[in-house]
mmCIF file of C-alpha atoms in Angstrom:
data_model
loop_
_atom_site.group_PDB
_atom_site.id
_atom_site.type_symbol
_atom_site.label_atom_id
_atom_site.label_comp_id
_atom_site.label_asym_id
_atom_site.label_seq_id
_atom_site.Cartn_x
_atom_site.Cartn_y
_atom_site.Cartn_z
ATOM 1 C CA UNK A 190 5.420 11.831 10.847
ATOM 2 C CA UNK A 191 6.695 12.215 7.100
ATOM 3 C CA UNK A 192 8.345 8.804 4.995
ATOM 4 C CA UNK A 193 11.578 8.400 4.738
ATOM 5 C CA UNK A 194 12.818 8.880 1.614
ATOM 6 C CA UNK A 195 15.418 6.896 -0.892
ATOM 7 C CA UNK A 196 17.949 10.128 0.347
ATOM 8 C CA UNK A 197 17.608 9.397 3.865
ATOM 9 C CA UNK A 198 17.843 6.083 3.573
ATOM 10 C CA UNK A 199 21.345 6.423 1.596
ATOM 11 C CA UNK A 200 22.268 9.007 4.305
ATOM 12 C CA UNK A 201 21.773 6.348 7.079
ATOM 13 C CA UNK A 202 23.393 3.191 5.996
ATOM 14 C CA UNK A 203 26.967 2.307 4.931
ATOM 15 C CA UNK A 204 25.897 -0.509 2.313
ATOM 16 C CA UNK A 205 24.022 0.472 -1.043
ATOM 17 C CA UNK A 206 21.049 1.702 -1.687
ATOM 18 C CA UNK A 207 19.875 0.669 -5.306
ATOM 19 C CA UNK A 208 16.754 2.059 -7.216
ATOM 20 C CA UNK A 209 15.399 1.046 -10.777
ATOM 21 C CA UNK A 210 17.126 4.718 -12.066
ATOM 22 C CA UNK A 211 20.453 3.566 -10.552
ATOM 23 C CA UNK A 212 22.958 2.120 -13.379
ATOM 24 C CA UNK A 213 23.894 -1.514 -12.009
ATOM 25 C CA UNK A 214 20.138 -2.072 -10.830
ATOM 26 C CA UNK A 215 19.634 -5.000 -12.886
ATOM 27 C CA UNK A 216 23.026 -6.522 -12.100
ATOM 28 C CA UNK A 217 22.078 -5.901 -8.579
ATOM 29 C CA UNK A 218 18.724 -7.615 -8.454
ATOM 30 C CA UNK A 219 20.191 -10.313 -10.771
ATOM 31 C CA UNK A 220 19.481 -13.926 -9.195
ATOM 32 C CA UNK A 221 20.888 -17.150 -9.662
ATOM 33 C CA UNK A 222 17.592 -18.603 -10.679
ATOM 34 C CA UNK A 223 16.916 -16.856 -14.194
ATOM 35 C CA UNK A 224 13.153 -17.849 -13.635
ATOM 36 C CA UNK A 225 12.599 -15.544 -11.214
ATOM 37 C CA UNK A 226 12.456 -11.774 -12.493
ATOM 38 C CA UNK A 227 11.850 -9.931 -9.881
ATOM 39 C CA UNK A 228 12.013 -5.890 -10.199
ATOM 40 C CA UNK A 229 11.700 -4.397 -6.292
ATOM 41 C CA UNK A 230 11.921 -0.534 -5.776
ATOM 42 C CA UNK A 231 14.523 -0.706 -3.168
ATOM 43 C CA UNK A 232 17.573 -2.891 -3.201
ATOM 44 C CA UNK A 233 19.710 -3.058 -0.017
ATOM 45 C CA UNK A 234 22.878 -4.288 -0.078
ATOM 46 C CA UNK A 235 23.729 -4.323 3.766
ATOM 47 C CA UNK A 236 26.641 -3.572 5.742
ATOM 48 C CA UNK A 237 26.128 -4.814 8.647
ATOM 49 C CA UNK A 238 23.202 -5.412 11.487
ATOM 50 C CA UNK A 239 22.332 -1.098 11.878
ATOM 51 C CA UNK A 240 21.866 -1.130 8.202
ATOM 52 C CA UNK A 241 19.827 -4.507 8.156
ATOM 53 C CA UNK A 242 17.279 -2.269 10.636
ATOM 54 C CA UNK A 243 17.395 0.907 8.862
ATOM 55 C CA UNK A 244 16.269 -0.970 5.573
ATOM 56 C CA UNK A 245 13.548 -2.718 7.585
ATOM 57 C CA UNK A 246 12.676 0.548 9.472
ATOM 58 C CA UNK A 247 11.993 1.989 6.077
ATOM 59 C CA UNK A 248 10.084 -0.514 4.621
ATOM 60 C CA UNK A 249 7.513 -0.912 7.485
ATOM 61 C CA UNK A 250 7.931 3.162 7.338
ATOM 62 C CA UNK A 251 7.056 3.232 3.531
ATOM 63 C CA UNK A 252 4.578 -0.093 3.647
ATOM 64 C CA UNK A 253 6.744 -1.920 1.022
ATOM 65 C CA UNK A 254 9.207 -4.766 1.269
ATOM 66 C CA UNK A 255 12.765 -4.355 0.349
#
């Protein structure tokens, strides 16, 4: 069975899906702690519960955290 991919995931959720080529990435990864710098391929900003389990559908799919 293929990945998902970034497209798919987009396609399935109703939040945002944020990448490191999006514009507001770094906004969006921003924390209030300015000691932690964190740069994760995949942000998810969830909708609600189905979106919650696509994201961590995809990242158990793709063997990375979100």
């Amino acid at each position: 069975m293929p990945q998902p991919t970034i497209d798919q995931l987009r396609a399935e959720i109703r939040g945002t899906v944020t990448t490191p080529t999006d514009s507001g990435y770094d906004e969006a990864r921003a924390v209030y702690n300015a000691m932690i710098d964190r740069r994760p391929s995949v942000l998810v900003r969830a909708s609600d519960t189905t979106d919650v389990a696509a994201a961590v559908n995809y990242a158990r799919e793709n063997g990375s955290g979100i």
